[in-house]
Short mmCIF file of C-alpha atoms and ligand atoms in Angstrom, two decimals:
data_model
loop_
_atom_site.label_atom_id
_atom_site.label_comp_id
_atom_site.label_asym_id
_atom_site.label_seq_id
_atom_site.Cartn_x
_atom_site.Cartn_y
_atom_site.Cartn_z
CA UNK A 1 56.25 211.21 262.63
CA UNK A 2 54.36 210.64 259.44
CA UNK A 3 55.78 207.81 257.43
CA UNK A 4 56.92 205.71 260.39
CA UNK A 5 55.59 202.19 260.67
CA UNK A 6 54.20 201.26 264.11
CA UNK A 7 57.39 199.33 264.96
CA UNK A 8 59.58 202.26 263.91
CA UNK A 9 57.36 204.59 265.92
CA UNK A 10 57.81 202.45 269.05
CA UNK A 11 61.61 202.53 268.74
CA UNK A 12 61.48 206.26 267.99
CA UNK A 13 59.39 206.94 271.11
CA UNK A 14 61.96 205.05 273.18
CA UNK A 15 64.83 207.08 271.75
CA UNK A 16 62.97 210.37 272.23
CA UNK A 17 62.08 209.55 275.82
CA UNK A 18 65.78 208.93 276.49
CA UNK A 19 66.77 212.13 274.71
CA UNK A 20 64.20 214.22 276.61
CA UNK A 21 65.41 212.75 279.88
CA UNK A 22 68.99 213.64 278.95
CA UNK A 23 70.09 210.03 278.86
CA UNK A 24 70.37 209.24 275.19
CA UNK A 25 73.54 207.13 275.25
CA UNK A 26 76.73 208.15 273.46
CA UNK A 27 76.75 204.77 271.77
CA UNK A 28 73.52 203.34 270.46
CA UNK A 29 73.17 199.98 268.73
CA UNK A 30 70.05 199.82 266.59
CA UNK A 31 69.38 196.15 265.91
CA UNK A 32 66.70 194.00 264.33
CA UNK A 33 65.83 192.10 261.15
CA UNK A 34 66.59 193.64 257.76
CA UNK A 35 63.60 195.32 256.16
CA UNK A 36 62.07 196.96 259.25
CA UNK A 37 63.39 200.44 258.46
CA UNK A 38 66.32 200.75 260.85
CA UNK A 39 68.27 203.08 258.56
CA UNK A 40 65.32 205.43 258.04
CA UNK A 41 64.86 205.56 261.80
CA UNK A 42 68.53 206.29 262.40
CA UNK A 43 68.58 209.01 259.75
CA UNK A 44 65.55 210.67 261.38
CA UNK A 45 67.38 210.50 264.70
CA UNK A 46 70.49 212.08 263.18
CA UNK A 47 68.36 214.87 261.67
CA UNK A 48 66.73 215.44 265.06
CA UNK A 49 70.09 215.62 266.85
CA UNK A 50 71.56 218.05 264.30
CA UNK A 51 68.51 220.30 263.91
CA UNK A 52 68.83 223.83 265.31
CA UNK A 53 65.15 224.16 266.21
CA UNK A 54 63.36 220.83 266.55
CA UNK A 55 59.69 221.00 267.32
CA UNK A 56 57.21 218.35 268.41
CA UNK A 57 60.20 216.08 268.91
CA UNK A 58 61.24 216.12 265.26
CA UNK A 59 63.73 217.96 263.08
CA UNK A 60 62.22 221.18 261.70
CA UNK A 61 63.21 220.44 258.11
CA UNK A 62 63.89 224.13 257.51
CA UNK A 63 67.03 225.20 259.33
CA UNK A 64 70.50 225.19 257.78
CA UNK A 65 71.36 221.96 259.63
CA UNK A 66 68.31 220.21 258.21
CA UNK A 67 69.11 221.46 254.71
CA UNK A 68 72.71 220.22 254.94
CA UNK A 69 71.61 216.80 256.19
CA UNK A 70 69.14 216.59 253.32
CA UNK A 71 71.90 217.50 250.87
CA UNK A 72 74.24 214.91 252.40
CA UNK A 73 76.84 217.56 253.24
CA UNK A 74 76.39 218.23 256.96
CA UNK A 75 79.92 218.46 258.42
CA UNK A 76 78.75 217.07 261.78
CA UNK A 77 77.20 213.96 260.29
CA UNK A 78 79.66 211.16 259.68
CA UNK A 79 78.54 208.00 257.94
CA UNK A 80 80.57 204.88 257.27
CA UNK A 81 79.28 201.99 255.21
CA UNK A 82 80.67 199.80 252.41
CA UNK A 83 83.13 201.62 250.16
CA UNK A 84 84.16 200.65 246.64
CA UNK A 85 87.47 198.84 246.12
CA UNK A 86 90.03 199.58 243.39
CA UNK A 87 87.85 197.90 240.79
CA UNK A 88 84.86 200.05 241.76
CA UNK A 89 82.99 197.12 243.36
CA UNK A 90 81.54 197.59 246.83
CA UNK A 91 83.61 195.87 249.50
CA UNK A 92 81.90 193.43 251.82
CA UNK A 93 83.75 194.71 254.87
CA UNK A 94 84.06 197.98 256.73
CA UNK A 95 87.76 198.61 257.18
CA UNK A 96 89.90 199.94 260.02
CA UNK A 97 90.76 203.10 258.05
CA UNK A 98 87.10 204.04 257.90
CA UNK A 99 86.63 203.55 261.64
CA UNK A 100 89.80 205.53 262.43
CA UNK A 101 88.64 208.35 260.19
CA UNK A 102 85.29 208.35 261.96
CA UNK A 103 86.95 208.35 265.39
CA UNK A 104 89.16 211.30 264.45
CA UNK A 105 86.23 213.37 263.20
CA UNK A 106 84.13 212.49 266.22
CA UNK A 107 86.86 213.81 268.51
CA UNK A 108 86.57 217.28 266.94
CA UNK A 109 84.24 220.04 268.10
CA UNK A 110 80.97 220.15 266.15
CA UNK A 111 81.19 222.71 263.34
CA UNK A 112 77.59 223.82 262.93
CA UNK A 113 75.29 221.81 265.18
CA UNK A 114 75.34 221.34 268.92
CA UNK A 115 76.18 217.68 268.37
CA UNK A 116 78.14 215.33 266.16
CA UNK A 117 76.53 212.14 264.90
CA UNK A 118 78.43 209.17 263.48
CA UNK A 119 76.64 206.25 261.83
CA UNK A 120 78.12 202.86 260.99
CA UNK A 121 76.05 200.38 258.99
CA UNK A 122 75.98 197.48 258.74
CA UNK A 123 77.99 197.37 261.96
CA UNK A 124 78.50 193.60 261.80
CA UNK A 125 80.47 194.11 258.56
CA UNK A 126 83.40 195.66 260.42
CA UNK A 127 86.41 193.36 260.42
CA UNK A 128 88.37 192.51 263.54
CA UNK A 129 90.82 195.38 263.34
CA UNK A 130 87.96 197.79 262.64
CA UNK A 131 86.22 196.57 265.79
CA UNK A 132 89.39 197.13 267.79
CA UNK A 133 89.67 200.66 266.43
CA UNK A 134 86.04 201.28 267.33
CA UNK A 135 86.64 200.17 270.92
CA UNK A 136 89.06 203.06 271.30
CA UNK A 137 86.36 205.51 270.14
CA UNK A 138 83.82 203.92 272.47
CA UNK A 139 86.16 204.31 275.42
CA UNK A 140 86.48 208.07 274.95
CA UNK A 141 82.93 209.42 274.87
CA UNK A 142 82.57 213.20 274.79
CA UNK A 143 79.48 215.34 275.39
CA UNK A 144 77.28 215.88 272.34
CA UNK A 145 78.89 213.04 270.37
CA UNK A 146 76.62 210.22 269.27
CA UNK A 147 77.85 207.01 267.74
CA UNK A 148 75.04 204.96 266.21
CA UNK A 149 75.63 201.41 265.00
CA UNK A 150 73.06 199.67 262.82
CA UNK A 151 73.03 195.87 262.67
CA UNK A 152 70.65 193.25 261.28
CA UNK A 153 72.34 190.72 263.53
CA UNK A 154 73.60 192.59 266.61
CA UNK A 155 74.48 189.28 268.25
CA UNK A 156 77.31 188.94 265.72
CA UNK A 157 79.09 191.97 267.15
CA UNK A 158 81.83 191.24 269.70
CA UNK A 159 80.63 191.35 273.32
CA UNK A 160 83.19 194.08 274.01
CA UNK A 161 81.36 196.33 271.52
CA UNK A 162 77.83 195.35 272.54
CA UNK A 163 78.53 195.91 276.22
CA UNK A 164 79.51 199.53 275.51
CA UNK A 165 76.37 200.32 273.53
CA UNK A 166 72.77 200.66 274.52
CA UNK A 167 70.59 198.43 272.38
CA UNK A 168 67.54 199.85 270.64
CA UNK A 169 65.66 196.96 269.06
CA UNK A 170 63.22 196.91 266.19
CA UNK A 171 61.33 193.63 266.50
CA UNK A 172 59.07 191.83 264.06
CA UNK A 173 55.54 193.09 264.66
CA UNK A 174 52.56 190.90 265.46
CA UNK A 175 50.93 189.39 262.36
CA UNK A 176 47.81 191.56 262.54
CA UNK A 177 49.86 194.74 262.76
CA UNK A 178 52.04 193.65 259.84
CA UNK A 179 48.97 192.83 257.72
CA UNK A 180 47.41 196.19 258.62
CA UNK A 181 50.56 197.97 257.51
CA UNK A 182 50.66 196.05 254.21
CA UNK A 183 46.97 196.89 253.65
CA UNK A 184 47.72 200.56 254.31
CA UNK A 185 50.35 200.30 251.56
CA UNK A 186 47.70 199.15 249.11
CA UNK A 187 48.24 195.37 249.15
CA UNK A 188 45.25 193.04 248.94
CA UNK A 189 44.72 190.72 251.88
CA UNK A 190 45.40 187.39 250.15
CA UNK A 191 48.74 188.15 248.50
CA UNK A 192 49.72 190.11 251.62
CA UNK A 193 49.19 187.01 253.78
CA UNK A 194 51.12 184.81 251.35
CA UNK A 195 53.97 187.32 251.19
CA UNK A 196 54.08 187.66 254.97
CA UNK A 197 54.27 183.86 255.33
CA UNK A 198 57.03 183.73 252.73
CA UNK A 199 58.86 186.51 254.56
CA UNK A 200 58.59 184.67 257.90
CA UNK A 201 56.53 187.49 259.36
CA UNK A 202 58.78 190.35 258.23
CA UNK A 203 56.52 193.05 256.72
CA UNK A 204 59.36 194.94 255.02
CA UNK A 205 60.53 191.81 253.26
CA UNK A 206 56.92 190.91 252.44
CA UNK A 207 56.52 194.27 250.74
CA UNK A 208 59.68 193.64 248.74
CA UNK A 209 58.30 190.26 247.66
CA UNK A 210 54.98 191.86 246.67
CA UNK A 211 56.74 194.45 244.54
CA UNK A 212 58.57 191.82 242.47
CA UNK A 213 57.80 188.29 241.32
CA UNK A 214 59.17 186.55 244.42
CA UNK A 215 55.86 184.93 245.29
CA UNK A 216 55.58 183.36 241.84
CA UNK A 217 59.15 182.15 242.20
CA UNK A 218 58.35 180.61 245.59
CA UNK A 219 55.31 178.84 244.15
CA UNK A 220 57.47 177.51 241.32
CA UNK A 221 60.06 176.23 243.80
CA UNK A 222 57.31 174.46 245.78
CA UNK A 223 55.90 172.90 242.62
CA UNK A 224 59.33 171.75 241.51
CA UNK A 225 60.10 170.17 244.88
CA UNK A 226 56.85 168.21 244.69
CA UNK A 227 57.54 167.18 241.07
CA UNK A 228 61.07 166.11 241.92
CA UNK A 229 59.86 164.10 244.91
CA UNK A 230 57.40 162.31 242.63
CA UNK A 231 60.08 161.61 240.04
CA UNK A 232 58.39 163.76 237.41
CA UNK A 233 61.34 166.18 237.21
CA UNK A 234 65.08 165.56 237.07
CA UNK A 235 67.53 166.87 239.65
CA UNK A 236 70.15 167.76 237.02
CA UNK A 237 67.78 169.82 234.91
CA UNK A 238 66.38 171.62 237.95
CA UNK A 239 69.82 172.41 239.37
CA UNK A 240 70.97 174.08 236.22
CA UNK A 241 67.71 176.06 236.02
CA UNK A 242 68.01 177.13 239.66
CA UNK A 243 71.68 178.04 239.33
CA UNK A 244 71.01 180.28 236.35
CA UNK A 245 68.34 182.43 238.01
CA UNK A 246 68.49 183.73 241.60
CA UNK A 247 70.00 180.55 243.08
CA UNK A 248 70.23 181.94 246.63
CA UNK A 249 66.61 183.04 246.75
CA UNK A 250 65.41 179.70 245.34
CA UNK A 251 67.48 177.72 247.81
CA UNK A 252 66.27 179.89 250.66
CA UNK A 253 62.66 179.43 249.62
CA UNK A 254 63.22 175.67 249.31
CA UNK A 255 64.60 175.49 252.84
CA UNK A 256 61.84 177.67 254.29
CA UNK A 257 59.13 175.72 252.47
CA UNK A 258 60.43 172.49 254.00
CA UNK A 259 60.59 174.13 257.42
CA UNK A 260 57.00 175.38 257.05
CA UNK A 261 55.94 171.93 255.87
CA UNK A 262 57.47 170.44 259.03
CA UNK A 263 55.69 173.05 261.15
CA UNK A 264 52.45 172.21 259.38
CA UNK A 265 52.91 168.50 260.05
CA UNK A 266 53.39 169.40 263.70
CA UNK A 267 50.05 171.24 263.63
CA UNK A 268 51.31 174.76 262.86
CA UNK A 269 49.09 177.48 261.41
CA UNK A 270 51.09 178.31 258.26
CA UNK A 271 49.86 177.54 254.77
CA UNK A 272 51.77 174.65 253.21
CA UNK A 273 52.59 174.68 249.49
CA UNK A 274 54.30 171.29 250.00
CA UNK A 275 51.11 169.65 251.29
CA UNK A 276 51.19 167.20 248.35
CA UNK A 277 54.46 165.61 249.40
CA UNK A 278 54.17 161.93 250.26
CA UNK A 279 54.12 161.39 254.03
CA UNK A 280 56.53 158.48 253.74
CA UNK A 281 59.49 160.65 254.69
CA UNK A 282 60.09 161.21 258.38
CA UNK A 283 60.32 164.55 260.12
CA UNK A 284 63.94 163.93 261.14
CA UNK A 285 65.01 163.32 257.52
CA UNK A 286 63.25 166.45 256.31
CA UNK A 287 64.80 168.38 259.18
CA UNK A 288 68.25 167.14 258.13
CA UNK A 289 67.51 168.21 254.56
CA UNK A 290 66.55 171.68 255.78
CA UNK A 291 69.83 171.93 257.74
CA UNK A 292 71.70 170.94 254.59
CA UNK A 293 69.88 173.60 252.59
CA UNK A 294 70.90 176.22 255.15
CA UNK A 295 74.54 175.09 254.91
CA UNK A 296 74.39 175.13 251.11
CA UNK A 297 72.93 178.62 251.20
CA UNK A 298 75.79 179.84 253.38
CA UNK A 299 78.25 178.20 250.99
CA UNK A 300 76.88 179.84 247.85
CA UNK A 301 79.48 182.59 248.04
CA UNK A 302 82.23 180.01 248.50
CA UNK A 303 84.61 178.28 246.10
CA UNK A 304 82.20 175.61 244.83
CA UNK A 305 80.00 176.59 241.96
CA UNK A 306 76.40 177.35 242.87
CA UNK A 307 75.17 174.58 240.63
CA UNK A 308 77.13 171.93 242.53
CA UNK A 309 75.72 173.07 245.87
CA UNK A 310 72.21 173.06 244.51
CA UNK A 311 72.58 169.75 242.64
CA UNK A 312 73.78 168.05 245.82
CA UNK A 313 70.68 169.26 247.68
CA UNK A 314 68.24 168.34 244.90
CA UNK A 315 69.73 164.87 244.37
CA UNK A 316 69.44 164.27 248.10
CA UNK A 317 65.85 165.51 247.99
CA UNK A 318 64.95 163.00 245.28
CA UNK A 319 66.63 160.19 247.26
CA UNK A 320 64.43 160.93 250.26
CA UNK A 321 61.35 159.96 248.31
CA UNK A 322 62.61 156.98 246.30
ZN1 ZN B 401 66.04 221.86 261.53
#
């Protein structure tokens, strides 16, 4: 299909082969890193399953089913994702009521199409009782009913759920393929390589970085870590600056830069914006700092203020080099 990346096209071909052979599973778990286009793939699959006259393996785009999917009003397409709470903010969980509602609809006869398709994304955001409700739906598969779960981290789903789904993976592509795709989207080779490094090889994330000022931010974080190590910047000042502007992204970049620096010291191929750091600090200490940065990043949504988490990491960073 036009518009698919090579990695989407590979997953699509797998799904189509299963469909053509009559063994597309009732429950499909589409998993792989965020940014690779899982949702677009799943929507194309839903369109294909609900289309009255698919041709060349794709939805026709012209039948009533296709028009209703495009309008978001197809009665045989059920989609559950985050819903707003009473204050109008999006919840961070998918609740049992949503899964029950989906299960009830999926038990009905399709209204227009030959199939019913239910999507849940992100599937790992279901809470425990939602998972239990989903198990019931998974245990009662009916012909022409497709349940499709989308997860960035499928391993976080309970084994009882995973074992009842067939996994369709989208994996990070090889570096050359990712760079080719970024080039085809109009990105120059040098920034594309930098963005792909910053995105740990994820081309979708790299494209997001290239569209904003993330690369400049990452360079600034690298510079500030070097300055702080040399005692030319203060931890307190830096922490308040970091906390006031995209603290999570800065902390993530800091951790990844240190990890890349460690890889570089071990002879790895990545570029190393922290190359100017003094080599007096051992690999084990830097590794421990990286682990701490990961913990701090996970804690940013917690009860401690962001600035305290970040200050603790930056003070520790300075101490490593004194
Ligand atoms: Zn159609």
